Amino acid sequence: MTDLLFTEKDLVTSLKDYIQAEENKLEQIKKWADRLDVLSAAAMQDPEGFLGHPVNAFKLMKRLNTEWAELENLVLKDMSDGFISNLTIQRQFFPNDEDQTGAAKALLRLQDTYQLDTNTISTGDLSVLTVDDCYDLGRVAYSEADYYHTELWMAQALRQLDQGETSSAVDDVTVLDYLSYSVYQQGALERALEFTKRLLQLDPAHQRANGNLKYFEYQLAKQRKVEVNKREEPESRQKREMGGRSNDYLPERKKYEQLCRGEGIKMTPRRQSRLFCRYYDNNRHPRYVIGPVKQEDEWDRPLIVRFHSIVSDKEMDKVKELAKPRLHRATISNPITGVLETAHYRISKSAWLGAYEHPVVDQINQRIEDITGLDVSTAEDLQVANYGVGGQYEPHFDFGRKDEPDAFEELGTGNRIATWLLYMSDVQAGGATVFTDVGAAVLPKKGTAVFWYNLFPSGEGDYRTRHAACPVLVGNKWVSNKWIHERGQEFRRRCGFQIYESDIY
């Protein structure tokens, strides 16, 4: 996205150069026309007398034979070659329809997660959505059969049109057409009928609206007749009339979104009293005896700790630099077609960096081993992920469960025993890491890393570690994570008896 911003800046500069070239060309033509206009005015007062002078006769011949040809060439000269050439080169890096749709979906996701109303988003302090923008968002929702968001954004577009905003591409009739249908699809017949009548006031000959009017009136009469015979529950009627967000999302989505908003966090005074900050040297590790690291408890059950100032800005910049050229969208294989598709549960771009690729990556891996005391030679490569606006990772486990015993079989290093998550940027709003089972939320802080065990000492999975990355509301979130595996930890974290989820380990 940053590269695209600079690309657009370059194109704007190129466009201005083209405009300047056209203005210079027109200025030359204008001067030529003004000069000839003065000359012609003088000549036409006495044509024969004017041409009687041999110099005037010569210059007339010269103008018509050569100068008008030069002017013709000037008029026909295409000044846009440079701009068009630059645009053609840069176009290969432009976003496509899928990218634009993805950005629209990100806005809808943020709207739901952080409970933002359309007017707040549309009239923000930093950026304003036009009628066309609101209409496009509504159309994206409509194409996904998401009539709830279609209604919200078409209503916002209509509101801005009513307030006097103009558009060359969108009018009230088009917006009302979408509005009436989306409201009807949510079961609110009376409101659908109101929008249809308003549409017909603007365009009485609208064929589809005339058909819908009769159909909606028939359905509404039928519905009222049923209500007379069978009284509805008020709550049921209100839900039908007001519409609402569909329920085709994860059962835990409500809890997940609440935690993202900072609601429902189960941090009690008693729990807070068990959390401490300390200087940590990992049992007097030679590297940290003199300069221990700052460690902070983020949660007690499961134990989640944060290490402060664990990497430098220079190291993080190098990791980002190495990862940027390789960043690609998270994908999954379609079980039917086998084709790779965008993973909708994870909206981010990621890349993998091996220790051999640069000394900085090797240093970070060594630092993880020294601080955690775990062997990272069997760990997965460092995964670098970038979450733009709306980027998220829905609730998931890092370890393989019993119902998927072959999750990491190809690696031959056992299950993921622990997770190291390094935050490589601050986030202005949103982007927290939340643990949906226990009600914990960890905020991104540049240069810090959080660490937790995914498995009990017995090797059983700790289901309390189910977590998610909240959508980034404002800003840009860079993280890198290291998934450490069981193999090599036999004498570093010894196996224990079965420990139940209610116990501390």
PDB file of N, CA and C in Angstrom, residues 125-172:
ATOM      1  N   ASP A 125     -12.692  12.690  10.390  1.00  0.00           N
ATOM      2  CA  ASP A 125     -11.858  13.889  10.413  1.00  0.00           C
ATOM      3  C   ASP A 125     -10.788  13.865   9.317  1.00  0.00           C
ATOM      4  N   LEU A 126     -10.228  12.662   9.050  1.00  0.00           N
ATOM      5  CA  LEU A 126      -9.121  12.569   8.122  1.00  0.00           C
ATOM      6  C   LEU A 126      -9.555  12.315   6.693  1.00  0.00           C
ATOM      7  N   SER A 127     -10.652  11.622   6.512  1.00  0.00           N
ATOM      8  CA  SER A 127     -11.078  11.261   5.168  1.00  0.00           C
ATOM      9  C   SER A 127     -12.600  11.219   5.110  1.00  0.00           C
ATOM     10  N   VAL A 128     -13.144  11.653   3.991  1.00  0.00           N
ATOM     11  CA  VAL A 128     -14.593  11.721   3.822  1.00  0.00           C
ATOM     12  C   VAL A 128     -15.013  10.814   2.684  1.00  0.00           C
ATOM     13  N   LEU A 129     -16.095  10.056   2.905  1.00  0.00           N
ATOM     14  CA  LEU A 129     -16.645   9.204   1.855  1.00  0.00           C
ATOM     15  C   LEU A 129     -17.702   9.982   1.088  1.00  0.00           C
ATOM     16  N   THR A 130     -17.594   9.989  -0.224  1.00  0.00           N
ATOM     17  CA  THR A 130     -18.577  10.665  -1.055  1.00  0.00           C
ATOM     18  C   THR A 130     -19.802   9.777  -1.240  1.00  0.00           C
ATOM     19  N   VAL A 131     -20.811  10.322  -1.896  1.00  0.00           N
ATOM     20  CA  VAL A 131     -21.999   9.529  -2.233  1.00  0.00           C
ATOM     21  C   VAL A 131     -21.587   8.302  -3.046  1.00  0.00           C
ATOM     22  N   ASP A 132     -20.691   8.516  -4.007  1.00  0.00           N
ATOM     23  CA  ASP A 132     -20.237   7.406  -4.846  1.00  0.00           C
ATOM     24  C   ASP A 132     -19.564   6.328  -4.008  1.00  0.00           C
ATOM     25  N   ASP A 133     -18.750   6.741  -3.016  1.00  0.00           N
ATOM     26  CA  ASP A 133     -18.061   5.782  -2.158  1.00  0.00           C
ATOM     27  C   ASP A 133     -19.067   4.947  -1.359  1.00  0.00           C
ATOM     28  N   CYS A 134     -20.036   5.615  -0.763  1.00  0.00           N
ATOM     29  CA  CYS A 134     -21.058   4.917   0.028  1.00  0.00           C
ATOM     30  C   CYS A 134     -21.850   3.954  -0.853  1.00  0.00           C
ATOM     31  N   TYR A 135     -22.180   4.414  -2.046  1.00  0.00           N
ATOM     32  CA  TYR A 135     -22.911   3.570  -2.992  1.00  0.00           C
ATOM     33  C   TYR A 135     -22.095   2.335  -3.369  1.00  0.00           C
ATOM     34  N   ASP A 136     -20.791   2.513  -3.608  1.00  0.00           N
ATOM     35  CA  ASP A 136     -19.927   1.382  -3.963  1.00  0.00           C
ATOM     36  C   ASP A 136     -19.838   0.374  -2.815  1.00  0.00           C
ATOM     37  N   LEU A 137     -19.755   0.858  -1.578  1.00  0.00           N
ATOM     38  CA  LEU A 137     -19.735  -0.047  -0.426  1.00  0.00           C
ATOM     39  C   LEU A 137     -21.036  -0.839  -0.339  1.00  0.00           C
ATOM     40  N   GLY A 138     -22.157  -0.154  -0.590  1.00  0.00           N
ATOM     41  CA  GLY A 138     -23.442  -0.844  -0.581  1.00  0.00           C
ATOM     42  C   GLY A 138     -23.528  -1.899  -1.668  1.00  0.00           C
ATOM     43  N   ARG A 139     -22.964  -1.604  -2.827  1.00  0.00           N
ATOM     44  CA  ARG A 139     -22.997  -2.566  -3.930  1.00  0.00           C
ATOM     45  C   ARG A 139     -22.137  -3.791  -3.639  1.00  0.00           C
ATOM     46  N   VAL A 140     -20.992  -3.586  -2.980  1.00  0.00           N
ATOM     47  CA  VAL A 140     -20.149  -4.725  -2.593  1.00  0.00           C
ATOM     48  C   VAL A 140     -20.918  -5.642  -1.648  1.00  0.00           C
ATOM     49  N   ALA A 141     -21.597  -5.033  -0.662  1.00  0.00           N
ATOM     50  CA  ALA A 141     -22.405  -5.829   0.268  1.00  0.00           C
ATOM     51  C   ALA A 141     -23.532  -6.552  -0.470  1.00  0.00           C
ATOM     52  N   TYR A 142     -24.147  -5.859  -1.412  1.00  0.00           N
ATOM     53  CA  TYR A 142     -25.248  -6.454  -2.184  1.00  0.00           C
ATOM     54  C   TYR A 142     -24.765  -7.653  -2.992  1.00  0.00           C
ATOM     55  N   SER A 143     -23.569  -7.547  -3.580  1.00  0.00           N
ATOM     56  CA  SER A 143     -23.029  -8.655  -4.372  1.00  0.00           C
ATOM     57  C   SER A 143     -22.741  -9.883  -3.522  1.00  0.00           C
ATOM     58  N   GLU A 144     -22.575  -9.659  -2.197  1.00  0.00           N
ATOM     59  CA  GLU A 144     -22.344 -10.772  -1.267  1.00  0.00           C
ATOM     60  C   GLU A 144     -23.648 -11.224  -0.606  1.00  0.00           C
ATOM     61  N   ALA A 145     -24.771 -10.713  -1.099  1.00  0.00           N
ATOM     62  CA  ALA A 145     -26.087 -10.992  -0.511  1.00  0.00           C
ATOM     63  C   ALA A 145     -26.141 -10.577   0.955  1.00  0.00           C
ATOM     64  N   ASP A 146     -25.351  -9.566   1.290  1.00  0.00           N
ATOM     65  CA  ASP A 146     -25.325  -9.011   2.644  1.00  0.00           C
ATOM     66  C   ASP A 146     -26.253  -7.794   2.654  1.00  0.00           C
ATOM     67  N   TYR A 147     -27.540  -8.056   2.843  1.00  0.00           N
ATOM     68  CA  TYR A 147     -28.540  -6.987   2.723  1.00  0.00           C
ATOM     69  C   TYR A 147     -28.541  -6.052   3.918  1.00  0.00           C
ATOM     70  N   TYR A 148     -28.019  -6.523   5.030  1.00  0.00           N
ATOM     71  CA  TYR A 148     -27.919  -5.677   6.223  1.00  0.00           C
ATOM     72  C   TYR A 148     -26.997  -4.485   5.938  1.00  0.00           C
ATOM     73  N   HIS A 149     -25.790  -4.766   5.434  1.00  0.00           N
ATOM     74  CA  HIS A 149     -24.850  -3.690   5.137  1.00  0.00           C
ATOM     75  C   HIS A 149     -25.247  -2.933   3.872  1.00  0.00           C
ATOM     76  N   THR A 150     -25.924  -3.608   2.952  1.00  0.00           N
ATOM     77  CA  THR A 150     -26.435  -2.900   1.769  1.00  0.00           C
ATOM     78  C   THR A 150     -27.360  -1.777   2.204  1.00  0.00           C
ATOM     79  N   GLU A 151     -28.270  -2.092   3.114  1.00  0.00           N
ATOM     80  CA  GLU A 151     -29.206  -1.079   3.614  1.00  0.00           C
ATOM     81  C   GLU A 151     -28.465   0.071   4.295  1.00  0.00           C
ATOM     82  N   LEU A 152     -27.494  -0.259   5.157  1.00  0.00           N
ATOM     83  CA  LEU A 152     -26.788   0.782   5.901  1.00  0.00           C
ATOM     84  C   LEU A 152     -26.096   1.773   4.972  1.00  0.00           C
ATOM     85  N   TRP A 153     -25.406   1.252   3.957  1.00  0.00           N
ATOM     86  CA  TRP A 153     -24.618   2.142   3.104  1.00  0.00           C
ATOM     87  C   TRP A 153     -25.455   2.828   2.034  1.00  0.00           C
ATOM     88  N   MET A 154     -26.491   2.178   1.551  1.00  0.00           N
ATOM     89  CA  MET A 154     -27.378   2.859   0.609  1.00  0.00           C
ATOM     90  C   MET A 154     -28.156   3.967   1.329  1.00  0.00           C
ATOM     91  N   ALA A 155     -28.515   3.725   2.581  1.00  0.00           N
ATOM     92  CA  ALA A 155     -29.201   4.755   3.376  1.00  0.00           C
ATOM     93  C   ALA A 155     -28.275   5.950   3.601  1.00  0.00           C
ATOM     94  N   GLN A 156     -26.978   5.669   3.825  1.00  0.00           N
ATOM     95  CA  GLN A 156     -26.014   6.764   4.002  1.00  0.00           C
ATOM     96  C   GLN A 156     -25.850   7.543   2.706  1.00  0.00           C
ATOM     97  N   ALA A 157     -25.815   6.845   1.572  1.00  0.00           N
ATOM     98  CA  ALA A 157     -25.716   7.518   0.272  1.00  0.00           C
ATOM     99  C   ALA A 157     -26.932   8.416   0.045  1.00  0.00           C
ATOM    100  N   LEU A 158     -28.107   7.892   0.392  1.00  0.00           N
ATOM    101  CA  LEU A 158     -29.342   8.676   0.233  1.00  0.00           C
ATOM    102  C   LEU A 158     -29.335   9.889   1.153  1.00  0.00           C
ATOM    103  N   ARG A 159     -28.834   9.704   2.356  1.00  0.00           N
ATOM    104  CA  ARG A 159     -28.775  10.799   3.323  1.00  0.00           C
ATOM    105  C   ARG A 159     -27.895  11.934   2.786  1.00  0.00           C
ATOM    106  N   GLN A 160     -26.761  11.568   2.194  1.00  0.00           N
ATOM    107  CA  GLN A 160     -25.854  12.586   1.677  1.00  0.00           C
ATOM    108  C   GLN A 160     -26.435  13.264   0.426  1.00  0.00           C
ATOM    109  N   LEU A 161     -27.180  12.511  -0.367  1.00  0.00           N
ATOM    110  CA  LEU A 161     -27.871  13.126  -1.508  1.00  0.00           C
ATOM    111  C   LEU A 161     -28.937  14.108  -1.030  1.00  0.00           C
ATOM    112  N   ASP A 162     -29.669  13.729   0.023  1.00  0.00           N
ATOM    113  CA  ASP A 162     -30.695  14.615   0.585  1.00  0.00           C
ATOM    114  C   ASP A 162     -30.096  15.893   1.163  1.00  0.00           C
ATOM    115  N   GLN A 163     -28.828  15.792   1.612  1.00  0.00           N
ATOM    116  CA  GLN A 163     -28.156  16.955   2.199  1.00  0.00           C
ATOM    117  C   GLN A 163     -27.567  17.877   1.141  1.00  0.00           C
ATOM    118  N   GLY A 164     -27.756  17.508  -0.120  1.00  0.00           N
ATOM    119  CA  GLY A 164     -27.327  18.391  -1.202  1.00  0.00           C
ATOM    120  C   GLY A 164     -26.075  17.979  -1.927  1.00  0.00           C
ATOM    121  N   GLU A 165     -25.452  16.856  -1.511  1.00  0.00           N
ATOM    122  CA  GLU A 165     -24.260  16.408  -2.225  1.00  0.00           C
ATOM    123  C   GLU A 165     -24.658  15.895  -3.608  1.00  0.00           C
ATOM    124  N   THR A 166     -23.854  16.217  -4.595  1.00  0.00           N
ATOM    125  CA  THR A 166     -24.170  15.817  -5.967  1.00  0.00           C
ATOM    126  C   THR A 166     -23.244  14.708  -6.448  1.00  0.00           C
ATOM    127  N   SER A 167     -23.731  13.977  -7.437  1.00  0.00           N
ATOM    128  CA  SER A 167     -22.944  12.896  -8.032  1.00  0.00           C
ATOM    129  C   SER A 167     -23.317  12.780  -9.503  1.00  0.00           C
ATOM    130  N   SER A 168     -22.310  12.546 -10.325  1.00  0.00           N
ATOM    131  CA  SER A 168     -22.564  12.377 -11.756  1.00  0.00           C
ATOM    132  C   SER A 168     -22.888  10.928 -12.099  1.00  0.00           C
ATOM    133  N   ALA A 169     -22.641  10.023 -11.147  1.00  0.00           N
ATOM    134  CA  ALA A 169     -22.825   8.598 -11.429  1.00  0.00           C
ATOM    135  C   ALA A 169     -24.000   7.969 -10.681  1.00  0.00           C
ATOM    136  N   VAL A 170     -24.419   8.567  -9.576  1.00  0.00           N
ATOM    137  CA  VAL A 170     -25.453   7.968  -8.727  1.00  0.00           C
ATOM    138  C   VAL A 170     -26.586   8.969  -8.519  1.00  0.00           C
ATOM    139  N   ASP A 171     -27.827   8.477  -8.560  1.00  0.00           N
ATOM    140  CA  ASP A 171     -28.975   9.344  -8.282  1.00  0.00           C
ATOM    141  C   ASP A 171     -29.890   8.687  -7.253  1.00  0.00           C
ATOM    142  N   ASP A 172     -30.866   9.459  -6.792  1.00  0.00           N
ATOM    143  CA  ASP A 172     -31.788   8.975  -5.761  1.00  0.00           C
ATOM    144  C   ASP A 172     -32.527   7.712  -6.196  1.00  0.00           C
TER     145      ASP A 172
END
